[in-house]
Amino acid sequence: MSLYENIEIIRERVNKAAIKANRDPIDIKLLAVTKTRSIETIEEALSNNIEFIGENKVQEAEDKIPLLEGKFKEFHFIGHLQSNKISKLMKLKPTLIHSIDKYSTANKLNNYLKQNLLTQDVLIEVNTSDEVNKFGIHPDETVKLIKAISQLENIKVKGLMTISMFTHNEKIIRGSFIKLGKLFNEIKVAEIPDVEMKYLSMGMTNDFEIAIEEGANIIRLGTAIFGARNY
Ligand SMILES: *Cc1c(COP(=O)(O)O)cnc(C)c1O
């Protein structure tokens, strides 16, 4: 199938899931995850109604994002951020970093931002599936981390992100998303100064409809748009 058709099918599925959940599909941002994809492929997606692109490795983003300048609306960084890559990433001007899970990284990012008179919107990545080998702050530690990061003047916390467990068990996946949605609402009502719970980034190719039903307003899709990845 063509990229155009894939994207049309996804939009249709997003609409259906949103309507089922009594939500307006307009509120759901489709982030095309372009890792491993060529410039030509990404350009084709961008000319077929894709506006937001996400990369998960700083090096790869550095190679590709400058070549796509002016063709996308927003670039989001969705991967694990090593503190020695902060300045490289910031030169690419990400609209949103989805994946802050440690105070030390946030603090280093804030130092860079201060020196360069910049601010940066970030999401906090939460590990909602109790997997040991994964990134993300534990749900019970999330409020504490957000309060600490909220003190860093040049970083704006704008919401939460999670990756659900890799499983076909729908109950487990939904459980992850319910957990993140609850945390999102708890933090919202807590009204922590300088923290805005605006974005709930959850849902990938295998689970985005469940994520939409549980409140996601950014979904991150790679395979559904571009097909299987060849590493
Ligand atoms: C690769 C990736 C995705 C997209 O995964 P698909 O299953 O291909 O849709 C989403 N989020 C993150 C953080 C990723 O690394």
Coordinates of C-alpha atoms and ligand atoms in Angstrom, one line a residue:
M1 CA 0.0 0.0 0.0
S2 CA 1.1 3.6 -0.6
L3 CA 2.0 6.0 2.2
Y4 CA -1.0 8.1 1.2
E5 CA -3.3 5.1 1.7
N6 CA -1.6 4.2 5.0
I7 CA -2.1 7.7 6.3
E8 CA -5.7 7.8 5.2
I9 CA -6.4 4.6 7.0
I10 CA -4.8 5.8 10.1
R11 CA -6.8 9.1 10.1
E12 CA -9.9 7.0 9.7
R13 CA -9.0 4.7 12.6
V14 CA -8.1 7.7 14.8
N15 CA -11.5 9.3 14.0
K16 CA -13.3 6.1 14.9
A17 CA -11.5 5.6 18.2
A18 CA -12.1 9.2 19.1
I19 CA -15.8 9.1 18.4
K20 CA -16.1 5.8 20.3
A21 CA -14.5 7.7 23.3
N22 CA -16.7 10.8 22.8
R23 CA -13.7 12.8 21.9
D24 CA -13.0 15.3 19.0
P25 CA -10.4 13.8 16.6
I26 CA -9.1 17.3 16.1
D27 CA -7.6 17.1 19.6
I28 CA -5.3 14.2 18.7
K29 CA -2.0 14.9 17.3
L30 CA -0.4 12.3 14.9
L31 CA 3.3 12.2 15.3
A32 CA 5.0 10.3 12.5
V33 CA 8.0 8.4 14.0
T34 CA 10.6 8.7 11.2
K35 CA 13.5 6.7 12.8
T36 CA 15.3 4.6 10.2
R37 CA 13.3 6.2 7.3
S38 CA 15.1 7.9 4.4
I39 CA 14.8 11.6 3.7
E40 CA 12.8 10.7 0.5
T41 CA 10.3 8.6 2.5
I42 CA 9.9 11.3 5.1
E43 CA 9.4 14.0 2.4
E44 CA 6.7 11.8 0.8
A45 CA 4.9 11.6 4.2
L46 CA 5.2 15.4 4.7
S47 CA 3.6 15.9 1.3
N48 CA 0.7 13.7 2.4
N49 CA -0.6 15.6 5.3
I50 CA 2.0 14.7 7.9
E51 CA 3.1 17.8 9.9
F52 CA 4.8 16.4 13.0
I53 CA 7.8 14.1 13.0
G54 CA 9.6 12.3 15.8
E55 CA 13.1 10.9 16.0
N56 CA 14.6 8.8 18.9
K57 CA 18.3 9.2 18.3
V58 CA 20.2 12.5 18.4
Q59 CA 22.8 11.4 15.9
E60 CA 20.2 10.3 13.4
A61 CA 18.2 13.4 13.9
E62 CA 21.3 15.5 13.4
D63 CA 21.8 13.8 10.0
K64 CA 18.2 14.2 8.9
I65 CA 16.4 17.2 10.5
P66 CA 18.5 19.9 8.8
L67 CA 17.7 18.4 5.4
L68 CA 14.0 18.6 6.1
E69 CA 14.0 22.2 7.4
G70 CA 10.9 24.2 6.3
K71 CA 9.1 21.0 5.3
F72 CA 7.7 20.0 8.7
K73 CA 5.7 21.9 11.3
E74 CA 7.3 20.4 14.4
F75 CA 10.1 18.0 15.3
H76 CA 9.8 16.1 18.5
F77 CA 12.5 14.1 20.2
I78 CA 11.1 10.9 21.7
G79 CA 14.1 8.8 22.6
H80 CA 16.3 8.5 25.6
L81 CA 18.4 11.7 26.0
Q82 CA 22.0 11.3 27.1
S83 CA 23.3 14.4 28.8
N84 CA 26.3 14.6 26.5
K85 CA 24.0 15.0 23.5
I86 CA 22.0 17.9 24.9
S87 CA 23.7 20.7 22.9
K88 CA 23.5 18.7 19.7
L89 CA 19.8 18.1 20.2
M90 CA 19.1 21.6 21.1
K91 CA 20.6 22.9 17.8
L92 CA 17.8 21.0 16.0
K93 CA 15.2 23.0 18.0
P94 CA 12.8 20.3 19.0
T95 CA 9.3 21.6 19.7
L96 CA 8.9 19.0 22.4
I97 CA 11.1 16.4 24.2
H98 CA 8.9 13.5 25.2
S99 CA 11.3 11.6 27.3
I100 CA 12.8 13.3 30.4
D101 CA 12.9 10.8 33.3
K102 CA 15.8 12.0 35.5
Y103 CA 16.5 15.2 37.4
S104 CA 20.2 15.2 36.5
T105 CA 19.4 15.3 32.8
A106 CA 16.8 18.0 33.2
N107 CA 19.3 20.1 35.3
K108 CA 21.9 19.8 32.6
L109 CA 19.4 20.7 29.9
N110 CA 18.3 23.7 32.0
N111 CA 21.9 24.9 32.3
Y112 CA 22.3 24.8 28.5
L113 CA 19.0 26.6 28.1
K114 CA 20.0 29.4 30.5
Q115 CA 23.3 29.9 28.8
N116 CA 21.6 30.2 25.5
L117 CA 18.6 32.2 26.6
L118 CA 16.2 29.5 25.5
T119 CA 13.3 27.6 27.0
Q120 CA 12.2 24.1 26.3
D121 CA 8.9 22.2 26.6
V122 CA 9.2 18.7 27.8
L123 CA 7.1 15.7 28.8
I124 CA 8.0 13.3 31.6
E125 CA 8.4 9.7 30.6
V126 CA 6.7 7.4 33.0
N127 CA 7.3 3.6 33.2
T128 CA 3.8 2.3 33.6
S129 CA 4.5 -1.3 33.0
D130 CA 7.0 -2.2 35.8
E131 CA 9.5 -3.6 33.3
V132 CA 12.9 -3.4 34.8
N133 CA 15.0 -2.7 31.7
K134 CA 13.1 0.3 30.5
F135 CA 13.4 4.0 30.7
G136 CA 10.9 6.2 32.5
I137 CA 10.3 7.3 36.1
H138 CA 8.2 5.0 38.4
P139 CA 4.6 6.3 38.7
D140 CA 5.0 6.7 42.5
E141 CA 8.1 9.0 41.9
T142 CA 6.6 11.1 39.2
V143 CA 5.1 13.9 41.2
K144 CA 8.3 14.4 43.2
L145 CA 10.3 14.6 40.0
I146 CA 7.9 17.0 38.4
K147 CA 8.0 19.3 41.4
A148 CA 11.8 19.3 41.3
I149 CA 12.0 20.0 37.5
S150 CA 9.3 22.7 37.9
Q151 CA 12.0 24.7 39.8
L152 CA 14.2 24.7 36.8
E153 CA 13.3 28.0 35.2
N154 CA 14.0 27.4 31.5
I155 CA 12.2 24.0 31.3
K156 CA 8.4 23.8 31.0
V157 CA 6.7 20.5 31.9
K158 CA 3.8 20.1 29.5
G159 CA 2.6 16.6 30.2
L160 CA 3.4 12.9 30.4
M161 CA 4.6 10.1 28.0
T162 CA 4.7 6.3 28.3
I163 CA 5.5 3.3 26.2
S164 CA 3.2 0.4 27.1
M165 CA 4.5 -3.1 27.6
F166 CA 5.2 -5.0 24.4
T167 CA 2.4 -7.6 24.5
H168 CA -0.8 -8.5 22.8
N169 CA -2.6 -8.6 26.1
E170 CA -5.1 -5.7 25.7
K171 CA -5.8 -5.6 29.4
I172 CA -2.2 -5.0 30.3
I173 CA -1.8 -2.3 27.6
R174 CA -5.0 -0.6 28.7
G175 CA -3.8 -0.9 32.3
S176 CA -0.7 1.1 31.4
F177 CA -2.7 3.8 29.7
I178 CA -5.3 4.1 32.5
K179 CA -2.4 4.4 35.0
L180 CA -0.9 7.3 33.0
G181 CA -4.2 9.0 32.5
K182 CA -4.9 8.9 36.2
L183 CA -1.5 10.3 37.0
F184 CA -2.1 13.1 34.4
N185 CA -5.3 14.1 36.0
E186 CA -3.9 14.0 39.5
I187 CA -1.1 16.2 38.5
K188 CA -3.4 18.5 36.7
V189 CA -5.6 19.1 39.8
A190 CA -2.6 19.5 42.0
E191 CA -1.8 22.8 40.1
I192 CA 1.9 22.7 40.6
P193 CA 3.3 26.1 39.7
D194 CA 4.9 26.3 36.2
V195 CA 3.6 22.8 35.3
E196 CA 0.9 22.4 32.6
M197 CA -0.7 19.0 32.0
K198 CA -1.5 19.6 28.3
Y199 CA -0.1 16.6 26.5
L200 CA -0.6 12.9 27.1
S201 CA 1.7 11.1 24.7
M202 CA 0.8 7.4 24.5
G203 CA -0.1 4.9 21.8
M204 CA 2.0 3.4 19.0
T205 CA 1.2 1.2 16.0
N206 CA -0.1 -1.7 18.0
D207 CA -2.1 0.1 20.6
F208 CA -3.0 3.7 19.5
E209 CA -6.8 3.1 19.5
I210 CA -6.7 1.9 23.2
A211 CA -4.5 4.9 24.0
I212 CA -7.1 7.3 22.4
E213 CA -9.9 5.7 24.4
E214 CA -7.8 6.3 27.5
G215 CA -7.2 10.0 26.7
A216 CA -4.0 10.2 24.6
N217 CA -3.7 13.5 22.7
I218 CA -0.4 12.7 21.0
I219 CA 0.0 9.3 19.3
R220 CA 3.4 8.2 18.0
L221 CA 3.2 6.0 14.9
G222 CA 6.0 4.6 12.8
T223 CA 5.1 1.1 11.4
A224 CA 1.5 2.0 10.7
I225 CA 2.6 4.8 8.4
F226 CA 5.8 3.5 6.9
G227 CA 5.7 -0.3 7.3
A228 CA 8.1 -2.6 9.2
R229 CA 11.5 -1.1 10.0
N230 CA 14.7 -2.6 8.6
Y231 CA 17.6 -1.8 11.0
Ligands
LIG1 C1 9.7 3.6 17.5 C2 8.9 4.4 18.5 C3 7.5 4.6 18.3 C4 6.8 4.1 17.1 O1 6.7 2.7 17.1 P1 5.7 1.9 16.0 O2 5.4 0.6 16.8 O3 6.6 1.7 14.8 O4 4.5 2.7 15.7 C5 6.8 5.3 19.2 N1 7.4 5.8 20.3 C6 8.7 5.7 20.5 C7 9.3 6.3 21.8 C8 9.5 4.9 19.6 O5 10.8 4.8 19.9

